[in-house]
Short mmCIF file of C-alpha atoms and ligand atoms in Angstrom, two decimals:
data_model
loop_
_atom_site.label_atom_id
_atom_site.label_comp_id
_atom_site.label_asym_id
_atom_site.label_seq_id
_atom_site.Cartn_x
_atom_site.Cartn_y
_atom_site.Cartn_z
CA UNK I 1478 5.48 -25.99 -25.22
CA UNK I 1479 4.95 -22.20 -25.92
CA UNK I 1480 5.57 -20.49 -22.71
CA UNK I 1481 5.28 -16.40 -22.13
CA UNK I 1482 8.89 -15.85 -20.32
CA UNK I 1483 9.75 -12.20 -18.64
CA UNK I 1484 13.31 -12.18 -19.73
CA UNK I 1485 13.32 -8.90 -17.44
CA UNK I 1486 10.92 -6.29 -16.58
CA UNK I 1487 9.32 -5.01 -19.80
CA UNK I 1488 10.61 -7.51 -22.11
CA UNK I 1489 9.01 -10.83 -22.47
CA UNK I 1490 9.54 -13.48 -25.44
CA UNK I 1491 6.69 -16.29 -26.39
CA UNK I 1492 9.14 -19.43 -26.77
CA UNK I 1493 9.38 -22.97 -27.16
CA UNK I 1494 10.73 -24.71 -23.74
CA UNK I 1495 10.76 -28.30 -22.38
CA UNK I 1496 7.51 -29.15 -20.72
CA UNK I 1497 7.70 -29.54 -17.54
CA UNK I 1498 7.92 -33.26 -15.94
CA UNK I 1499 6.17 -34.47 -13.00
CA UNK I 1500 6.64 -36.13 -9.95
CA UNK I 1501 4.57 -39.01 -8.58
CA UNK I 1502 2.34 -36.37 -6.55
CA UNK I 1503 1.75 -34.09 -9.13
CA UNK I 1504 -0.09 -33.68 -12.89
CA UNK I 1505 0.33 -31.82 -16.05
CA UNK I 1506 -2.10 -29.55 -16.28
CA UNK I 1507 -2.97 -28.25 -20.06
CA UNK I 1508 -3.55 -24.78 -19.26
CA UNK I 1509 -6.77 -22.96 -20.87
CA UNK I 1510 -7.11 -19.69 -19.60
CA UNK I 1511 -5.31 -17.77 -17.10
CA UNK I 1512 -6.23 -14.14 -16.07
CA UNK I 1513 -3.89 -11.50 -15.87
CA UNK I 1514 -3.73 -9.45 -12.14
CA UNK I 1515 -2.69 -6.32 -10.87
CA UNK I 1516 0.25 -8.25 -9.47
CA UNK I 1517 1.05 -9.43 -13.18
CA UNK I 1518 1.21 -5.90 -14.39
CA UNK I 1519 3.63 -4.83 -11.44
CA UNK I 1520 5.58 -8.04 -11.86
CA UNK I 1521 5.93 -7.14 -16.00
CA UNK I 1522 6.98 -3.66 -15.23
CA UNK I 1523 9.66 -4.53 -12.57
CA UNK I 1524 7.81 -3.04 -9.95
CA UNK I 1525 8.59 -6.72 -7.54
CA UNK I 1526 12.23 -7.47 -6.45
CA UNK I 1527 11.48 -11.15 -7.81
CA UNK I 1528 14.32 -13.34 -10.15
CA UNK I 1529 14.22 -13.47 -13.81
CA UNK I 1530 13.42 -14.99 -16.30
CA UNK I 1531 9.94 -15.40 -14.80
CA UNK I 1532 6.71 -16.97 -15.80
CA UNK I 1533 3.91 -15.34 -14.32
CA UNK I 1534 0.12 -16.08 -14.26
CA UNK I 1535 -1.79 -17.63 -11.23
CA UNK I 1536 -5.49 -17.44 -12.55
CA UNK I 1537 -5.15 -20.18 -14.48
CA UNK I 1538 -7.27 -23.18 -15.03
CA UNK I 1539 -7.31 -26.04 -17.14
CA UNK I 1540 -7.49 -30.07 -17.96
CA UNK I 1541 -5.39 -32.81 -16.58
CA UNK I 1542 -2.93 -34.13 -19.23
CA UNK I 1543 -0.72 -36.61 -17.13
CA UNK I 1544 -1.10 -37.95 -13.66
CA UNK I 1545 1.94 -38.98 -11.86
CA UNK I 1546 2.22 -42.64 -10.41
CA UNK I 1547 1.04 -42.06 -6.77
CA UNK I 1548 -1.99 -39.65 -8.42
CA UNK I 1549 -2.89 -42.58 -10.93
CA UNK I 1550 -3.00 -44.96 -8.26
CA UNK I 1551 -5.29 -43.20 -6.27
CA UNK I 1552 -7.68 -43.10 -8.90
CA UNK I 1553 -9.31 -39.73 -7.34
CA UNK I 1554 -8.28 -37.56 -10.65
CA UNK I 1555 -9.03 -38.43 -14.48
CA UNK I 1556 -7.02 -37.30 -17.41
CA UNK I 1557 -9.39 -34.86 -19.30
CA UNK I 1558 -10.91 -33.12 -16.10
CA UNK I 1559 -11.31 -29.48 -15.35
CA UNK I 1560 -8.91 -28.02 -12.56
CA UNK I 1561 -7.94 -25.06 -10.97
CA UNK I 1562 -4.60 -25.22 -8.68
CA UNK I 1563 -4.55 -23.23 -5.08
CA UNK I 1564 -1.53 -21.29 -5.47
CA UNK I 1565 0.34 -20.36 -2.24
CA UNK I 1566 2.97 -23.07 -1.94
CA UNK I 1567 1.85 -23.62 1.63
CA UNK I 1568 4.25 -25.83 3.57
CA UNK I 1569 1.87 -27.49 5.68
CA UNK I 1570 4.22 -27.32 8.93
CA UNK I 1571 4.55 -24.19 9.96
CA UNK I 1572 2.70 -22.55 12.82
CA UNK I 1573 0.09 -20.56 9.97
CA UNK I 1574 -0.56 -23.40 8.44
CA UNK I 1575 -1.54 -25.74 11.24
CA UNK I 1576 -3.59 -22.57 12.03
CA UNK I 1577 -5.25 -22.82 8.72
CA UNK I 1578 -3.77 -19.52 7.86
CA UNK I 1579 -2.33 -20.97 4.75
CA UNK I 1580 -2.15 -17.65 3.04
CA UNK I 1581 0.21 -16.47 5.69
CA UNK I 1582 2.44 -19.39 5.45
CA UNK I 1583 6.37 -18.70 6.15
CA UNK I 1584 7.85 -20.81 3.24
CA UNK I 1585 5.69 -19.34 0.45
CA UNK I 1586 7.67 -16.21 -0.03
CA UNK I 1587 11.22 -18.56 0.07
CA UNK I 1588 9.58 -20.47 -2.83
CA UNK I 1589 10.62 -20.75 -6.39
CA UNK I 1590 7.64 -18.89 -6.99
CA UNK I 1591 9.74 -15.59 -6.49
CA UNK I 1592 13.14 -16.26 -6.39
CA UNK I 1593 14.58 -19.26 -8.52
CA UNK I 1594 18.96 -19.26 -8.68
CA UNK I 1595 18.62 -22.30 -11.48
CA UNK I 1596 16.29 -21.32 -13.37
CA UNK I 1597 12.78 -20.16 -14.07
CA UNK I 1598 10.54 -18.55 -11.58
CA UNK I 1599 6.88 -17.54 -10.98
CA UNK I 1600 3.33 -19.05 -10.81
CA UNK I 1601 3.31 -20.43 -14.47
CA UNK I 1602 0.34 -19.88 -14.98
CA UNK I 1603 1.45 -17.90 -18.83
CA UNK I 1604 2.09 -21.25 -20.24
CA UNK I 1605 0.77 -24.33 -22.33
CA UNK I 1606 1.34 -26.23 -19.13
CA UNK I 1607 1.93 -26.52 -15.87
CA UNK I 1608 2.34 -28.50 -13.02
CA UNK I 1609 0.70 -29.01 -9.76
CA UNK I 1610 0.84 -31.39 -7.01
CA UNK I 1611 -2.64 -33.16 -6.93
CA UNK I 1612 -2.99 -31.86 -3.17
CA UNK I 1613 -4.02 -28.21 -4.39
CA UNK I 1614 -6.35 -29.49 -7.13
CA UNK I 1615 -9.89 -28.46 -7.65
CA UNK I 1616 -12.30 -30.46 -9.73
CA UNK I 1617 -15.18 -28.15 -11.95
CA UNK I 1618 -17.97 -30.05 -13.29
CA UNK I 1619 -17.74 -30.24 -17.08
CA UNK I 1620 -20.23 -27.48 -17.90
CA UNK I 1621 -18.15 -24.40 -16.03
CA UNK I 1622 -16.53 -22.49 -18.71
CA UNK I 1623 -12.60 -21.81 -18.55
CA UNK I 1624 -13.44 -17.94 -18.43
CA UNK I 1625 -15.60 -18.41 -15.03
CA UNK I 1626 -12.98 -21.09 -13.72
CA UNK I 1627 -9.92 -18.09 -14.12
CA UNK I 1628 -11.96 -16.10 -11.57
CA UNK I 1629 -11.30 -18.60 -8.92
CA UNK I 1630 -8.00 -17.02 -7.53
CA UNK I 1631 -9.60 -13.61 -7.66
CA UNK I 1632 -12.74 -14.63 -6.13
CA UNK I 1633 -11.33 -16.68 -3.34
CA UNK I 1634 -9.26 -13.58 -2.32
CA UNK I 1635 -12.17 -11.62 -1.96
CA UNK I 1636 -13.92 -14.61 0.23
CA UNK I 1637 -10.73 -14.27 2.40
CA UNK I 1638 -11.94 -10.77 2.70
CA UNK I 1639 -15.48 -11.00 3.69
CA UNK I 1640 -14.30 -13.69 6.14
CA UNK I 1641 -12.82 -11.21 7.75
CA UNK I 1642 -15.77 -9.58 8.60
CA UNK I 1643 -19.20 -11.02 11.05
CA UNK I 1644 -21.59 -8.91 7.73
CA UNK I 1645 -25.07 -8.92 9.38
CA UNK I 1646 -28.71 -8.51 7.21
CA UNK I 1647 -29.07 -4.72 7.26
CA UNK I 1648 -25.44 -3.84 8.07
CA UNK I 1649 -23.78 -1.23 5.73
CA UNK I 1650 -20.99 -1.79 3.55
CA UNK I 1651 -18.61 0.45 2.02
CA UNK I 1652 -16.61 -0.63 -0.97
CA UNK I 1653 -14.25 1.60 -1.88
CA UNK I 1654 -12.82 1.37 -5.92
CA UNK I 1655 -15.04 -0.79 -8.45
CA UNK I 1656 -12.34 -2.57 -10.46
CA UNK I 1657 -12.57 -6.48 -10.64
CA UNK I 1658 -11.95 -6.88 -6.86
CA UNK I 1659 -13.69 -4.29 -5.62
CA UNK I 1660 -16.99 -5.33 -8.12
CA UNK I 1661 -16.59 -8.39 -6.26
CA UNK I 1662 -16.99 -7.51 -2.77
CA UNK I 1663 -19.91 -5.68 -3.88
CA UNK I 1664 -21.20 -8.94 -4.94
CA UNK I 1665 -20.36 -11.07 -2.33
CA UNK I 1666 -21.43 -8.68 0.72
CA UNK I 1667 -25.13 -8.05 -1.29
CA UNK I 1668 -25.07 -12.03 -0.64
CA UNK I 1669 -24.25 -11.60 2.86
CA UNK I 1670 -27.37 -9.57 3.22
CA UNK I 1671 -25.65 -6.19 3.32
CA UNK I 1672 -26.67 -2.46 2.33
CA UNK I 1673 -23.70 -1.91 -0.09
CA UNK I 1674 -22.32 1.82 -1.28
CA UNK I 1675 -19.65 1.90 -3.77
CA UNK I 1676 -17.21 4.73 -3.65
CA UNK I 1677 -15.50 5.14 -7.60
CA UNK I 1678 -14.39 8.02 -9.18
CA UNK I 1679 -15.43 6.59 -13.30
CA UNK I 1680 -19.08 6.74 -13.88
CA UNK I 1681 -19.18 3.80 -15.62
CA UNK I 1682 -17.83 1.87 -12.84
CA UNK I 1683 -20.65 2.97 -10.44
CA UNK I 1684 -23.19 2.03 -13.09
CA UNK I 1685 -21.68 -1.37 -13.73
CA UNK I 1686 -22.11 -1.64 -10.03
CA UNK I 1687 -25.43 -0.60 -9.64
CA UNK I 1688 -26.73 -3.25 -12.09
CA UNK I 1689 -24.58 -5.89 -10.26
CA UNK I 1690 -27.26 -5.42 -7.34
CA UNK I 1691 -25.08 -2.35 -5.43
CA UNK I 1692 -27.42 -0.22 -3.11
CA UNK I 1693 -25.76 2.92 -3.61
CA UNK I 1694 -23.02 4.80 -5.06
CA UNK I 1695 -20.79 7.89 -4.91
CA UNK I 1696 -18.04 9.92 -6.62
CA UNK I 1697 -14.93 9.71 -4.79
CA UNK I 1698 -13.67 12.68 -6.71
CA UNK I 1699 -16.87 14.99 -5.93
CA UNK I 1700 -16.97 16.63 -2.62
CA UNK I 1701 -16.16 15.40 0.97
CA UNK I 1702 -16.08 11.97 0.53
CA UNK I 1703 -16.25 11.01 4.51
CA UNK I 1704 -19.20 13.60 5.00
CA UNK I 1705 -21.00 12.08 2.30
CA UNK I 1706 -20.57 8.50 3.77
CA UNK I 1707 -21.70 9.74 7.00
CA UNK I 1708 -24.42 11.49 5.49
CA UNK I 1709 -25.60 8.21 4.27
CA UNK I 1710 -24.94 6.31 7.05
CA UNK I 1711 -27.16 8.19 10.02
CA UNK I 1712 -23.95 9.72 11.11
CA UNK I 1713 -21.56 6.83 11.67
CA UNK I 1714 -19.98 5.10 8.78
CA UNK I 1715 -19.73 1.99 7.35
CA UNK I 1716 -19.97 -0.99 9.61
CA UNK I 1717 -17.39 -2.43 7.14
CA UNK I 1718 -15.15 -0.42 4.72
CA UNK I 1719 -13.08 -2.49 2.41
CA UNK I 1720 -10.14 -0.77 0.34
CA UNK I 1721 -9.54 -2.39 -2.41
CA UNK I 1722 -7.42 0.69 -4.00
CA UNK I 1723 -3.53 0.99 -3.47
CA UNK I 1724 -3.63 4.68 -2.78
CA UNK I 1725 -2.05 5.83 0.58
CA UNK I 1726 -4.28 8.59 0.64
CA UNK I 1727 -7.33 6.45 0.52
CA UNK I 1728 -6.36 3.94 2.73
CA UNK I 1729 -6.32 6.95 5.86
CA UNK I 1730 -9.94 8.03 4.64
CA UNK I 1731 -10.73 4.60 4.88
CA UNK I 1732 -10.44 4.73 8.54
CA UNK I 1733 -12.44 8.07 8.76
CA UNK I 1734 -15.31 6.16 7.07
CA UNK I 1735 -15.53 3.32 9.75
CA UNK I 1736 -18.22 3.71 11.60
CA UNK I 1737 -17.33 3.05 15.63
CA UNK I 1738 -16.97 -0.41 16.71
CA UNK I 1739 -16.79 -1.18 12.69
CA UNK I 1740 -14.03 -2.89 10.78
CA UNK I 1741 -11.75 -1.63 7.87
CA UNK I 1742 -9.88 -3.95 5.72
CA UNK I 1743 -6.97 -2.68 3.82
CA UNK I 1744 -7.81 -6.17 0.38
CA UNK I 1745 -5.62 -3.99 -1.75
CA UNK I 1746 -1.31 -3.69 -0.99
CA UNK I 1747 -0.99 0.13 -0.48
CA UNK I 1748 1.28 1.11 -3.76
CA UNK I 1749 3.69 3.10 -3.14
CA UNK I 1750 3.54 1.74 0.49
CA UNK I 1751 3.79 5.15 2.43
CA UNK I 1752 3.06 5.04 5.59
CA UNK I 1753 0.00 6.36 6.37
CA UNK I 1754 -1.20 8.93 9.18
CA UNK I 1755 -4.24 7.67 11.35
CA UNK I 1756 -6.21 8.97 14.12
CA UNK I 1757 -5.50 5.86 16.92
CA UNK I 1758 -7.62 7.90 19.26
CA UNK I 1759 -10.65 7.73 17.62
CA UNK I 1760 -9.42 4.09 16.95
CA UNK I 1761 -9.72 3.55 20.57
CA UNK I 1762 -12.93 5.54 21.63
CA UNK I 1763 -14.61 4.17 19.08
CA UNK I 1764 -13.21 0.47 19.13
CA UNK I 1765 -12.35 0.55 15.63
CA UNK I 1766 -10.80 -2.55 14.01
CA UNK I 1767 -8.29 -1.94 10.90
CA UNK I 1768 -6.96 -5.35 9.61
CA UNK I 1769 -6.21 -6.55 6.05
CA UNK I 1770 -6.75 -9.45 3.61
CA UNK I 1771 -4.01 -10.89 1.42
CA UNK I 1772 -4.82 -14.11 -0.69
CA UNK I 1773 -6.94 -16.83 0.22
CA UNK I 1774 -6.83 -19.56 2.31
CA UNK I 1775 -7.60 -23.02 1.33
CA UNK I 1776 -10.89 -23.32 3.04
CA UNK I 1777 -11.67 -19.91 1.06
CA UNK I 1778 -10.45 -21.03 -2.46
CA UNK I 1779 -12.75 -24.37 -1.79
CA UNK I 1780 -15.32 -22.25 -0.94
CA UNK I 1781 -14.63 -20.03 -4.60
CA UNK I 1782 -14.74 -22.99 -6.62
CA UNK I 1783 -18.28 -24.14 -5.23
CA UNK I 1784 -19.61 -20.77 -5.52
CA UNK I 1785 -18.54 -20.61 -8.99
CA UNK I 1786 -18.97 -24.20 -10.04
CA UNK I 1787 -22.74 -23.88 -8.74
CA UNK I 1788 -23.42 -21.05 -10.13
CA UNK I 1789 -24.10 -18.82 -7.28
CA UNK I 1790 -21.77 -16.13 -8.78
CA UNK I 1791 -21.07 -15.33 -12.11
CA UNK I 1792 -17.60 -13.75 -12.41
CA UNK I 1793 -17.67 -13.66 -16.05
CA UNK I 1794 -19.72 -10.21 -16.14
CA UNK I 1795 -16.40 -8.93 -14.99
CA UNK I 1796 -14.62 -10.16 -18.06
CA UNK I 1797 -13.06 -7.39 -19.92
CA UNK I 1798 -11.64 -9.50 -23.10
CA UNK I 1799 -10.00 -12.41 -23.75
CA UNK I 1800 -7.19 -12.76 -25.79
CA UNK I 1801 -5.18 -15.18 -27.48
CA UNK I 1802 -2.11 -15.89 -25.08
CA UNK I 1803 0.14 -14.71 -28.46
CA UNK I 1804 -1.18 -11.35 -27.93
CA UNK I 1805 0.01 -11.13 -24.84
CA UNK I 1806 1.51 -7.88 -25.44
CA UNK I 1807 -1.44 -6.21 -26.29
CA UNK I 1808 -3.37 -7.99 -23.32
CA UNK I 1809 -1.20 -6.53 -21.28
CA UNK I 1810 -1.69 -3.15 -22.78
CA UNK I 1811 -5.33 -3.47 -22.06
CA UNK I 1812 -5.04 -5.04 -18.39
CA UNK I 1813 -2.90 -1.68 -17.19
CA UNK I 1814 -5.56 0.48 -18.33
CA UNK I 1815 -7.38 2.05 -15.19
CA UNK I 1816 -10.56 1.76 -16.35
CA UNK I 1817 -10.60 -2.13 -17.65
CA UNK I 1818 -12.30 -5.19 -15.84
CA UNK I 1819 -10.34 -8.33 -16.08
CA UNK I 1820 -8.18 -9.55 -19.35
CA UNK I 1821 -8.09 -13.24 -19.57
CA UNK I 1822 -5.32 -15.37 -21.93
CA UNK I 1823 -6.66 -17.91 -23.66
CA UNK I 1824 -4.55 -20.82 -24.39
CA UNK I 1825 -5.41 -23.79 -27.13
CA UNK I 1826 -8.59 -23.55 -28.91
ZN1 LIG L 215 -4.50 -12.27 -8.92
ZN1 LIG L 216 3.37 -22.99 6.12
#
């Protein structure tokens, strides 16, 4: 099969490698689309300390090409079915897995996704074929497009983030950053019955948010943003603030924009991860909750599949461009621009 192999940071080749073999409880997936994530870009640039060579791509989907003997016997999956794979290598046995917090699994960081002394590391979605345990698979119906399916993992991350809150009808929700993940937050918070405000420096992105149903927008580069959020929320700040940007300065501001009794969710990783000064006295006296959200739990992943498959959300409104995988270099350049939405690779025809 052909695969996009990252030999070293910024050095990739598209080459022929052995199609992976499958164990009895696994299936071989013929990859159809694979979204490019911010993490893939950091990975590409060598901003992560993973082992090389690597095959990136965790936002992939495809069709079942081949079933392991046990999977075949059970009869639940069939060749040709449209599927996505839950991407966390959850062990099922650690404290967090047992609690239903599979996204924090202790074993995931030790998996071959990040380090593999014997060969390839990575999620493996930037290749013509990928292997998955049948237990990790979710089936899509025949008429859902591969383009939409590629959004399962990003949407699931945002569902996990929204699930960290208890948004009530009429609550003020502030989303900081209007990229793909920010706008997915806008869409889901609207479905929860909130009044949603987006803070974003680019006008085109603010306009896009308004088109997607966002109630109010503000330009994060003009004037005192914290004050403006308070002005828009009767002086309180927002009940829920989702920070989808990596800038440490903005993370500190996010706390200041949170209303007493409110919650601020650090959705994005902070990059570079400089310590952020926070007014903890105000956190104390205003009973503010500061929390994070990373990767989807199994429950969030399942919900994302249902939402896309039933057409409750149409994530394809956030597709910037779809490239043939052989144009990987160009696709990465496009994805790395600060103003683009989701760039997707297509495998096969
Ligand atoms: Zn991702
Ligand atoms: Zn675990």
